[in-house]
Amino acid sequence: MVKDDLIIYDYDNQIIIDNKDKEILYELSTDARQPNSKIGKKVNLSKQSVAKRIEILEKTGVITNYFISINTLNTPIDYALLIKLNHNLTDEEIQNKIFQVGDISAIWWCLPNYDLKIIITTPDANELNNKVNKITEILGHYIKKKTIIKYLNYVYIFNKSYLINKNHETSIISKNLPLKLDSNEIKLIRELFNNARIKITELSKIVNLSPETVSHKIKTLIKKEIISKPSIEINLTKIGYILIELLFSVNGNIEIIEKKILKFCRENNNVTILCKIFGDYNYIIQIELENFNKLINIINSMKKELGKELDNYIINITYKGVISRTNRKNRIKSVVEYFSRN
């Protein structure tokens, strides 16, 4: 794996950002396609100052990607292989061998319940088993236990309201929608997936449509919930924040329970993602925190909200990650190929 192809998440070379930077990051998380002039009015800065700050946040690796989420059924599926090791292995030794398996979009180092989370993208169950078997062969007797979770198309993505100490306002729901897209829409989705902040003028040249048509199509795709509003990926380790995942299973009336889970998520602005999963657990909640002090309060809040309906839970604290730019692009390539065939 070529080093330039990797996005590294670790706590080395942290940078200090101020409240204005946080306000800009929040605005980009709500809509990454906002022009700098619009962001400037909201954060009380000139568009030139906004542009300069965004440039610095990109160059220092705080902003790693501008992305859209695609709302789709029967397209390449993300799985997470969680592994507990019984012996320490060097990080480079792990990542170099595992990325060679193929279709690995990210490797995350975590604790205390599991040591590794490996993201595998494939629509084929047999191919998934092949990937898992290859990884098992690579790590061999170092594996103490492992489990696979499948991410389902029930997803809420929340704005990063914690950056400005604001309550959640909106969320984006992903549903199982059987999609019919034309060739121009497929091209737009492909380009937006690679860079959701690409300028309309550049985008119109790539897809050979007028800027007005491109703008209209993007708005329509968002309105129909085929794609999410463009947002950003933040390298939390660069700014000293902690990424925590709460995996839990429930028992009882699912409709009532999901209303309670959503209420909990909306009342805790450090929650950024809620996703239904298949495996040893039913749901995964992603939490982004500046320190651990608030974690206990969040967990107690969830216990109080769900009560006896909360069956079991574990916490994964992520302290390092490596994302492959190429494999991430291959994921959207697979999605595009699926739409092209249908």
mmCIF file of C-alpha atoms in Angstrom:
data_model
loop_
_atom_site.group_PDB
_atom_site.id
_atom_site.type_symbol
_atom_site.label_atom_id
_atom_site.label_comp_id
_atom_site.label_asym_id
_atom_site.label_seq_id
_atom_site.Cartn_x
_atom_site.Cartn_y
_atom_site.Cartn_z
ATOM 1 C CA MET A 1 0.000 0.000 0.000
ATOM 2 C CA VAL A 2 1.481 3.328 -1.110
ATOM 3 C CA LYS A 3 1.815 5.687 1.854
ATOM 4 C CA ASP A 4 0.311 8.663 -0.047
ATOM 5 C CA ASP A 5 -2.830 6.572 -0.571
ATOM 6 C CA LEU A 6 -3.468 6.393 3.183
ATOM 7 C CA ILE A 7 -5.214 8.867 5.473
ATOM 8 C CA ILE A 8 -3.701 8.446 8.938
ATOM 9 C CA TYR A 9 -5.682 9.094 12.107
ATOM 10 C CA ASP A 10 -3.511 9.301 15.230
ATOM 11 C CA TYR A 11 -2.764 11.663 18.103
ATOM 12 C CA ASP A 12 0.615 12.825 16.785
ATOM 13 C CA ASN A 13 0.967 16.383 15.479
ATOM 14 C CA GLN A 14 -2.213 17.771 17.006
ATOM 15 C CA ILE A 15 -3.125 21.324 16.132
ATOM 16 C CA ILE A 16 -5.027 23.966 18.066
ATOM 17 C CA ILE A 17 -8.225 25.316 16.520
ATOM 18 C CA ASP A 18 -10.261 28.236 17.834
ATOM 19 C CA ASN A 19 -14.024 28.757 18.106
ATOM 20 C CA LYS A 20 -14.232 30.280 14.628
ATOM 21 C CA ASP A 21 -12.658 27.142 13.160
ATOM 22 C CA LYS A 22 -15.186 25.047 15.072
ATOM 23 C CA GLU A 23 -18.048 27.166 13.757
ATOM 24 C CA ILE A 24 -16.791 26.686 10.196
ATOM 25 C CA LEU A 25 -16.427 22.925 10.701
ATOM 26 C CA TYR A 26 -19.978 22.814 12.032
ATOM 27 C CA GLU A 27 -21.340 24.718 9.037
ATOM 28 C CA LEU A 28 -19.506 22.414 6.643
ATOM 29 C CA SER A 29 -20.924 19.397 8.492
ATOM 30 C CA THR A 30 -24.462 20.695 7.906
ATOM 31 C CA ASP A 31 -23.863 21.469 4.222
ATOM 32 C CA ALA A 32 -20.392 21.194 2.734
ATOM 33 C CA ARG A 33 -21.528 22.840 -0.497
ATOM 34 C CA GLN A 34 -22.296 26.164 1.168
ATOM 35 C CA PRO A 35 -20.329 29.000 -0.474
ATOM 36 C CA ASN A 36 -17.733 30.708 1.704
ATOM 37 C CA SER A 37 -19.761 33.930 1.591
ATOM 38 C CA LYS A 38 -22.754 32.187 3.185
ATOM 39 C CA ILE A 39 -20.592 30.560 5.862
ATOM 40 C CA GLY A 40 -18.920 33.930 6.479
ATOM 41 C CA LYS A 41 -22.246 35.608 7.248
ATOM 42 C CA LYS A 42 -23.102 32.882 9.750
ATOM 43 C CA VAL A 43 -19.756 32.964 11.560
ATOM 44 C CA ASN A 44 -19.167 36.724 11.210
ATOM 45 C CA LEU A 45 -16.085 36.475 8.986
ATOM 46 C CA SER A 46 -15.297 37.640 5.463
ATOM 47 C CA LYS A 47 -15.472 35.008 2.715
ATOM 48 C CA GLN A 48 -11.706 35.444 2.258
ATOM 49 C CA SER A 49 -11.083 34.613 5.934
ATOM 50 C CA VAL A 50 -13.367 31.575 5.682
ATOM 51 C CA ALA A 51 -11.539 30.370 2.560
ATOM 52 C CA LYS A 52 -8.143 30.776 4.267
ATOM 53 C CA ARG A 53 -9.254 28.922 7.390
ATOM 54 C CA ILE A 54 -10.721 26.063 5.330
ATOM 55 C CA GLU A 55 -7.475 25.844 3.350
ATOM 56 C CA ILE A 56 -5.475 25.536 6.597
ATOM 57 C CA LEU A 57 -7.890 22.930 8.005
ATOM 58 C CA GLU A 58 -7.422 20.896 4.816
ATOM 59 C CA LYS A 59 -3.622 21.248 4.673
ATOM 60 C CA THR A 60 -3.174 20.311 8.333
ATOM 61 C CA GLY A 61 -5.331 17.215 7.834
ATOM 62 C CA VAL A 62 -8.240 18.261 10.055
ATOM 63 C CA ILE A 63 -10.646 18.034 7.110
ATOM 64 C CA THR A 64 -9.927 14.750 5.333
ATOM 65 C CA ASN A 65 -12.880 14.492 2.969
ATOM 66 C CA TYR A 66 -16.092 16.092 1.710
ATOM 67 C CA PHE A 67 -18.624 13.345 1.228
ATOM 68 C CA ILE A 68 -22.203 12.318 0.544
ATOM 69 C CA SER A 69 -24.007 9.265 1.873
ATOM 70 C CA ILE A 70 -25.806 7.218 -0.753
ATOM 71 C CA ASN A 71 -29.242 5.863 0.066
ATOM 72 C CA THR A 72 -29.405 2.539 -1.665
ATOM 73 C CA LEU A 73 -30.553 -1.059 -1.619
ATOM 74 C CA ASN A 74 -28.601 -4.121 -2.811
ATOM 75 C CA THR A 75 -25.403 -2.232 -3.545
ATOM 76 C CA PRO A 76 -21.974 -2.943 -1.994
ATOM 77 C CA ILE A 77 -22.424 -3.432 1.733
ATOM 78 C CA ASP A 78 -20.109 -2.407 4.544
ATOM 79 C CA TYR A 79 -19.151 -4.954 7.175
ATOM 80 C CA ALA A 80 -16.993 -4.477 10.240
ATOM 81 C CA LEU A 81 -14.761 -7.298 11.379
ATOM 82 C CA LEU A 82 -14.008 -6.781 15.075
ATOM 83 C CA ILE A 83 -10.962 -8.605 16.398
ATOM 84 C CA LYS A 84 -9.543 -9.058 19.889
ATOM 85 C CA LEU A 85 -5.835 -9.919 19.822
ATOM 86 C CA ASN A 86 -3.952 -11.921 22.462
ATOM 87 C CA HIS A 87 -0.600 -10.389 21.511
ATOM 88 C CA ASN A 88 0.595 -7.008 20.309
ATOM 89 C CA LEU A 89 1.510 -6.669 16.658
ATOM 90 C CA THR A 90 3.154 -3.627 15.101
ATOM 91 C CA ASP A 91 0.687 -1.300 13.398
ATOM 92 C CA GLU A 92 2.534 -1.303 10.063
ATOM 93 C CA GLU A 93 2.761 -5.084 10.065
ATOM 94 C CA ILE A 94 -1.008 -5.292 10.453
ATOM 95 C CA GLN A 95 -2.043 -2.633 7.955
ATOM 96 C CA ASN A 96 0.308 -3.649 5.140
ATOM 97 C CA LYS A 97 -0.841 -7.264 5.174
ATOM 98 C CA ILE A 98 -4.553 -6.610 5.677
ATOM 99 C CA PHE A 99 -4.874 -3.972 2.937
ATOM 100 C CA GLN A 100 -3.450 -6.549 0.512
ATOM 101 C CA VAL A 101 -6.599 -8.637 1.015
ATOM 102 C CA GLY A 102 -8.513 -6.103 -1.102
ATOM 103 C CA ASP A 103 -11.818 -4.252 -0.572
ATOM 104 C CA ILE A 104 -10.577 -3.033 2.822
ATOM 105 C CA SER A 105 -11.540 0.634 3.097
ATOM 106 C CA ALA A 106 -10.274 1.256 6.650
ATOM 107 C CA ILE A 107 -8.509 -0.246 9.647
ATOM 108 C CA TRP A 108 -9.202 1.181 13.115
ATOM 109 C CA TRP A 109 -7.284 0.451 16.317
ATOM 110 C CA CYS A 110 -9.493 0.481 19.397
ATOM 111 C CA LEU A 111 -9.936 -0.648 23.004
ATOM 112 C CA PRO A 112 -10.954 -2.118 25.455
ATOM 113 C CA ASN A 113 -13.332 -4.790 24.091
ATOM 114 C CA TYR A 114 -11.703 -5.189 20.669
ATOM 115 C CA ASP A 115 -8.296 -4.198 19.318
ATOM 116 C CA LEU A 116 -9.092 -3.907 15.601
ATOM 117 C CA LYS A 117 -12.055 -2.868 13.498
ATOM 118 C CA ILE A 118 -11.590 -3.686 9.812
ATOM 119 C CA ILE A 119 -14.112 -2.253 7.330
ATOM 120 C CA ILE A 120 -14.830 -4.604 4.398
ATOM 121 C CA THR A 121 -17.027 -3.571 1.471
ATOM 122 C CA THR A 122 -18.679 -6.278 -0.623
ATOM 123 C CA PRO A 123 -22.211 -7.190 -1.813
ATOM 124 C CA ASP A 124 -21.331 -10.881 -1.890
ATOM 125 C CA ALA A 125 -21.545 -13.095 1.229
ATOM 126 C CA ASN A 126 -19.126 -15.655 -0.231
ATOM 127 C CA GLU A 127 -16.611 -12.911 -1.011
ATOM 128 C CA LEU A 128 -16.997 -11.620 2.540
ATOM 129 C CA ASN A 129 -16.165 -15.069 3.916
ATOM 130 C CA ASN A 130 -13.098 -15.222 1.654
ATOM 131 C CA LYS A 131 -11.881 -11.849 2.963
ATOM 132 C CA VAL A 132 -12.468 -12.834 6.593
ATOM 133 C CA ASN A 133 -10.665 -16.157 6.057
ATOM 134 C CA LYS A 134 -7.663 -14.386 4.500
ATOM 135 C CA ILE A 135 -7.483 -11.919 7.412
ATOM 136 C CA THR A 136 -7.781 -14.836 9.850
ATOM 137 C CA GLU A 137 -4.879 -16.568 8.096
ATOM 138 C CA ILE A 138 -2.775 -13.389 8.272
ATOM 139 C CA LEU A 139 -3.329 -12.815 11.995
ATOM 140 C CA GLY A 140 -3.517 -16.533 12.806
ATOM 141 C CA HIS A 141 -2.998 -17.489 16.427
ATOM 142 C CA TYR A 142 -2.889 -13.808 17.435
ATOM 143 C CA ILE A 143 -6.698 -13.723 17.262
ATOM 144 C CA LYS A 144 -8.362 -14.270 20.617
ATOM 145 C CA LYS A 145 -11.915 -13.679 19.365
ATOM 146 C CA LYS A 146 -13.687 -12.061 16.425
ATOM 147 C CA THR A 147 -17.167 -11.075 15.298
ATOM 148 C CA ILE A 148 -18.704 -9.573 12.169
ATOM 149 C CA ILE A 149 -21.322 -6.841 12.068
ATOM 150 C CA LYS A 150 -23.245 -5.818 8.971
ATOM 151 C CA TYR A 151 -24.290 -2.184 8.580
ATOM 152 C CA LEU A 152 -27.954 -1.959 7.583
ATOM 153 C CA ASN A 153 -29.655 0.835 5.638
ATOM 154 C CA TYR A 154 -31.216 2.412 8.709
ATOM 155 C CA VAL A 155 -28.945 5.357 9.374
ATOM 156 C CA TYR A 156 -29.281 8.749 11.010
ATOM 157 C CA ILE A 157 -26.418 11.181 10.471
ATOM 158 C CA PHE A 158 -26.461 14.081 12.925
ATOM 159 C CA ASN A 159 -24.771 17.429 12.516
ATOM 160 C CA LYS A 160 -21.652 17.950 14.613
ATOM 161 C CA SER A 161 -23.554 20.247 16.964
ATOM 162 C CA TYR A 162 -21.127 19.647 19.828
ATOM 163 C CA LEU A 163 -18.574 21.848 18.059
ATOM 164 C CA ILE A 164 -20.641 24.937 18.874
ATOM 165 C CA ASN A 165 -22.461 23.536 21.927
ATOM 166 C CA LYS A 166 -25.777 23.536 20.101
ATOM 167 C CA ASN A 167 -28.703 21.112 20.230
ATOM 168 C CA HIS A 168 -29.284 18.794 17.280
ATOM 169 C CA GLU A 169 -31.581 20.431 14.756
ATOM 170 C CA THR A 170 -31.877 17.931 11.934
ATOM 171 C CA SER A 171 -30.839 14.459 10.981
ATOM 172 C CA ILE A 172 -30.644 12.568 7.717
ATOM 173 C CA ILE A 173 -32.399 9.243 7.517
ATOM 174 C CA SER A 174 -31.278 6.527 5.131
ATOM 175 C CA LYS A 175 -33.948 4.100 3.987
ATOM 176 C CA ASN A 176 -33.990 1.051 1.770
ATOM 177 C CA LEU A 177 -34.991 2.727 -1.479
ATOM 178 C CA PRO A 178 -35.037 0.818 -4.762
ATOM 179 C CA LEU A 179 -33.385 3.425 -6.947
ATOM 180 C CA LYS A 180 -33.715 4.189 -10.631
ATOM 181 C CA LEU A 181 -31.129 6.721 -11.717
ATOM 182 C CA ASP A 182 -30.238 8.028 -15.151
ATOM 183 C CA SER A 183 -26.659 8.168 -16.432
ATOM 184 C CA ASN A 184 -26.232 11.870 -15.560
ATOM 185 C CA GLU A 185 -27.362 11.284 -11.966
ATOM 186 C CA ILE A 186 -24.929 8.379 -11.668
ATOM 187 C CA LYS A 187 -22.079 10.603 -12.901
ATOM 188 C CA LEU A 188 -23.030 13.327 -10.412
ATOM 189 C CA ILE A 189 -23.128 10.889 -7.503
ATOM 190 C CA ARG A 190 -19.730 9.485 -8.462
ATOM 191 C CA GLU A 191 -18.119 12.934 -8.554
ATOM 192 C CA LEU A 192 -19.827 14.123 -5.356
ATOM 193 C CA PHE A 193 -18.740 10.975 -3.541
ATOM 194 C CA ASN A 194 -15.118 11.710 -4.447
ATOM 195 C CA ASN A 195 -15.399 15.423 -3.580
ATOM 196 C CA ALA A 196 -18.732 16.757 -2.376
ATOM 197 C CA ARG A 197 -17.428 20.343 -2.317
ATOM 198 C CA ILE A 198 -16.424 20.409 -5.978
ATOM 199 C CA LYS A 199 -17.501 23.644 -7.660
ATOM 200 C CA ILE A 200 -20.637 23.595 -9.804
ATOM 201 C CA THR A 201 -18.692 24.956 -12.774
ATOM 202 C CA GLU A 202 -16.162 22.096 -12.591
ATOM 203 C CA LEU A 203 -18.914 19.560 -12.055
ATOM 204 C CA SER A 204 -20.906 20.807 -15.038
ATOM 205 C CA LYS A 205 -17.881 20.340 -17.323
ATOM 206 C CA ILE A 206 -17.278 16.785 -16.075
ATOM 207 C CA VAL A 207 -20.901 15.659 -16.574
ATOM 208 C CA ASN A 208 -21.466 17.864 -19.630
ATOM 209 C CA LEU A 209 -24.530 19.655 -18.232
ATOM 210 C CA SER A 210 -25.230 23.314 -17.550
ATOM 211 C CA PRO A 211 -24.452 24.613 -14.030
ATOM 212 C CA GLU A 212 -28.190 25.295 -13.519
ATOM 213 C CA THR A 213 -29.102 21.714 -14.450
ATOM 214 C CA VAL A 214 -26.386 20.302 -12.194
ATOM 215 C CA SER A 215 -27.531 22.440 -9.263
ATOM 216 C CA HIS A 216 -31.155 21.381 -9.809
ATOM 217 C CA LYS A 217 -30.259 17.692 -10.017
ATOM 218 C CA ILE A 218 -28.230 17.817 -6.794
ATOM 219 C CA LYS A 219 -31.098 19.516 -4.951
ATOM 220 C CA THR A 220 -33.536 16.905 -6.318
ATOM 221 C CA LEU A 221 -31.312 13.991 -5.269
ATOM 222 C CA ILE A 222 -31.108 15.428 -1.737
ATOM 223 C CA LYS A 223 -34.845 16.219 -1.565
ATOM 224 C CA LYS A 224 -35.723 12.662 -2.626
ATOM 225 C CA GLU A 225 -33.294 11.374 0.049
ATOM 226 C CA ILE A 226 -31.288 9.510 -2.586
ATOM 227 C CA ILE A 227 -28.157 11.225 -1.274
ATOM 228 C CA SER A 228 -27.498 13.066 1.966
ATOM 229 C CA LYS A 229 -26.566 16.699 2.204
ATOM 230 C CA PRO A 230 -22.814 16.951 1.568
ATOM 231 C CA SER A 231 -20.823 16.877 4.795
ATOM 232 C CA ILE A 232 -17.221 16.552 5.991
ATOM 233 C CA GLU A 233 -14.977 13.961 7.560
ATOM 234 C CA ILE A 234 -12.939 15.397 10.404
ATOM 235 C CA ASN A 235 -9.733 13.815 11.656
ATOM 236 C CA LEU A 236 -10.746 14.048 15.315
ATOM 237 C CA THR A 237 -7.314 12.987 16.527
ATOM 238 C CA LYS A 238 -5.808 16.137 14.988
ATOM 239 C CA ILE A 239 -7.919 18.370 17.230
ATOM 240 C CA GLY A 240 -7.741 16.186 20.330
ATOM 241 C CA TYR A 241 -11.251 14.721 20.165
ATOM 242 C CA ILE A 242 -12.089 11.087 20.881
ATOM 243 C CA LEU A 243 -14.170 8.774 18.674
ATOM 244 C CA ILE A 244 -16.251 6.317 20.674
ATOM 245 C CA GLU A 245 -18.649 3.682 19.393
ATOM 246 C CA LEU A 246 -21.413 2.278 21.541
ATOM 247 C CA LEU A 247 -22.646 -1.116 20.309
ATOM 248 C CA PHE A 248 -25.764 -2.445 22.011
ATOM 249 C CA SER A 249 -28.585 -4.950 21.750
ATOM 250 C CA VAL A 250 -32.171 -4.466 22.908
ATOM 251 C CA ASN A 251 -35.264 -6.513 23.664
ATOM 252 C CA GLY A 252 -38.923 -5.538 23.445
ATOM 253 C CA ASN A 253 -41.116 -3.598 21.038
ATOM 254 C CA ILE A 254 -38.686 -2.365 18.347
ATOM 255 C CA GLU A 255 -40.909 0.513 17.212
ATOM 256 C CA ILE A 256 -41.106 1.922 20.751
ATOM 257 C CA ILE A 257 -37.427 1.232 21.424
ATOM 258 C CA GLU A 258 -36.276 3.028 18.267
ATOM 259 C CA LYS A 259 -38.275 6.114 19.251
ATOM 260 C CA LYS A 260 -36.456 6.073 22.601
ATOM 261 C CA ILE A 261 -33.066 5.621 20.915
ATOM 262 C CA LEU A 262 -33.730 8.549 18.583
ATOM 263 C CA LYS A 263 -34.833 10.702 21.519
ATOM 264 C CA PHE A 264 -31.594 9.850 23.318
ATOM 265 C CA CYS A 265 -29.507 10.694 20.225
ATOM 266 C CA ARG A 266 -31.244 14.005 19.626
ATOM 267 C CA GLU A 267 -30.804 15.050 23.252
ATOM 268 C CA ASN A 268 -27.049 14.305 23.209
ATOM 269 C CA ASN A 269 -25.260 16.563 20.733
ATOM 270 C CA ASN A 270 -22.073 14.464 20.850
ATOM 271 C CA VAL A 271 -23.905 11.700 18.979
ATOM 272 C CA THR A 272 -23.068 11.907 15.266
ATOM 273 C CA ILE A 273 -24.315 8.609 13.801
ATOM 274 C CA LEU A 274 -26.969 6.043 14.675
ATOM 275 C CA CYS A 275 -26.981 2.880 12.584
ATOM 276 C CA LYS A 276 -28.848 -0.393 12.739
ATOM 277 C CA ILE A 277 -26.549 -3.404 12.470
ATOM 278 C CA PHE A 278 -26.816 -7.170 12.161
ATOM 279 C CA GLY A 279 -24.658 -9.432 14.300
ATOM 280 C CA ASP A 280 -24.056 -9.749 18.026
ATOM 281 C CA TYR A 281 -25.591 -6.288 18.519
ATOM 282 C CA ASN A 282 -28.608 -4.421 17.055
ATOM 283 C CA TYR A 283 -27.387 -0.808 16.925
ATOM 284 C CA ILE A 284 -24.221 1.242 16.853
ATOM 285 C CA ILE A 285 -23.993 4.854 18.004
ATOM 286 C CA GLN A 286 -20.980 7.002 17.149
ATOM 287 C CA ILE A 287 -20.017 9.581 19.767
ATOM 288 C CA GLU A 288 -17.393 12.329 19.401
ATOM 289 C CA LEU A 289 -16.039 13.770 22.653
ATOM 290 C CA GLU A 290 -13.426 16.309 23.717
ATOM 291 C CA ASN A 291 -12.681 14.281 26.849
ATOM 292 C CA PHE A 292 -13.934 11.223 28.739
ATOM 293 C CA ASN A 293 -15.704 13.195 31.470
ATOM 294 C CA LYS A 294 -18.958 13.286 29.520
ATOM 295 C CA LEU A 295 -18.926 9.618 28.501
ATOM 296 C CA ILE A 296 -20.270 8.294 31.806
ATOM 297 C CA ASN A 297 -23.135 10.801 31.700
ATOM 298 C CA ILE A 298 -24.004 9.777 28.127
ATOM 299 C CA ILE A 299 -24.009 6.056 29.000
ATOM 300 C CA ASN A 300 -26.117 6.652 32.109
ATOM 301 C CA SER A 301 -28.497 8.738 30.003
ATOM 302 C CA MET A 302 -28.934 5.856 27.551
ATOM 303 C CA LYS A 303 -29.462 3.365 30.389
ATOM 304 C CA LYS A 304 -32.109 5.621 31.880
ATOM 305 C CA GLU A 305 -33.870 6.098 28.528
ATOM 306 C CA LEU A 306 -33.973 2.400 27.593
ATOM 307 C CA GLY A 307 -34.196 0.846 31.053
ATOM 308 C CA LYS A 308 -34.793 -2.914 30.968
ATOM 309 C CA GLU A 309 -35.057 -2.817 27.187
ATOM 310 C CA LEU A 310 -31.277 -2.364 27.019
ATOM 311 C CA ASP A 311 -30.020 -5.944 26.834
ATOM 312 C CA ASN A 312 -26.256 -5.582 26.479
ATOM 313 C CA TYR A 313 -23.656 -3.045 25.352
ATOM 314 C CA ILE A 314 -19.943 -2.588 24.771
ATOM 315 C CA ILE A 315 -17.767 0.472 24.173
ATOM 316 C CA ASN A 316 -15.090 0.807 21.497
ATOM 317 C CA ILE A 317 -12.683 3.724 21.909
ATOM 318 C CA THR A 318 -10.809 4.431 18.673
ATOM 319 C CA TYR A 319 -7.280 5.786 19.063
ATOM 320 C CA LYS A 320 -5.851 5.276 15.571
ATOM 321 C CA GLY A 321 -7.102 4.664 12.058
ATOM 322 C CA VAL A 322 -5.919 4.242 8.487
ATOM 323 C CA ILE A 323 -8.191 4.842 5.497
ATOM 324 C CA SER A 324 -7.327 3.828 1.945
ATOM 325 C CA ARG A 325 -8.271 6.549 -0.558
ATOM 326 C CA THR A 326 -8.135 4.058 -3.441
ATOM 327 C CA ASN A 327 -10.346 1.442 -1.792
ATOM 328 C CA ARG A 328 -12.823 4.137 -0.777
ATOM 329 C CA LYS A 329 -13.030 5.238 -4.422
ATOM 330 C CA ASN A 330 -13.460 1.617 -5.475
ATOM 331 C CA ARG A 331 -16.536 1.460 -3.281
ATOM 332 C CA ILE A 332 -18.320 4.187 -5.235
ATOM 333 C CA LYS A 333 -17.073 2.569 -8.449
ATOM 334 C CA SER A 334 -18.915 -0.615 -7.422
ATOM 335 C CA VAL A 335 -22.054 1.397 -6.657
ATOM 336 C CA VAL A 336 -21.875 3.112 -10.047
ATOM 337 C CA GLU A 337 -21.415 -0.230 -11.795
ATOM 338 C CA TYR A 338 -24.481 -1.579 -9.989
ATOM 339 C CA PHE A 339 -26.618 1.359 -11.124
ATOM 340 C CA SER A 340 -25.261 1.093 -14.668
ATOM 341 C CA ARG A 341 -26.373 -2.552 -14.847
ATOM 342 C CA ASN A 342 -29.859 -1.713 -13.607
#
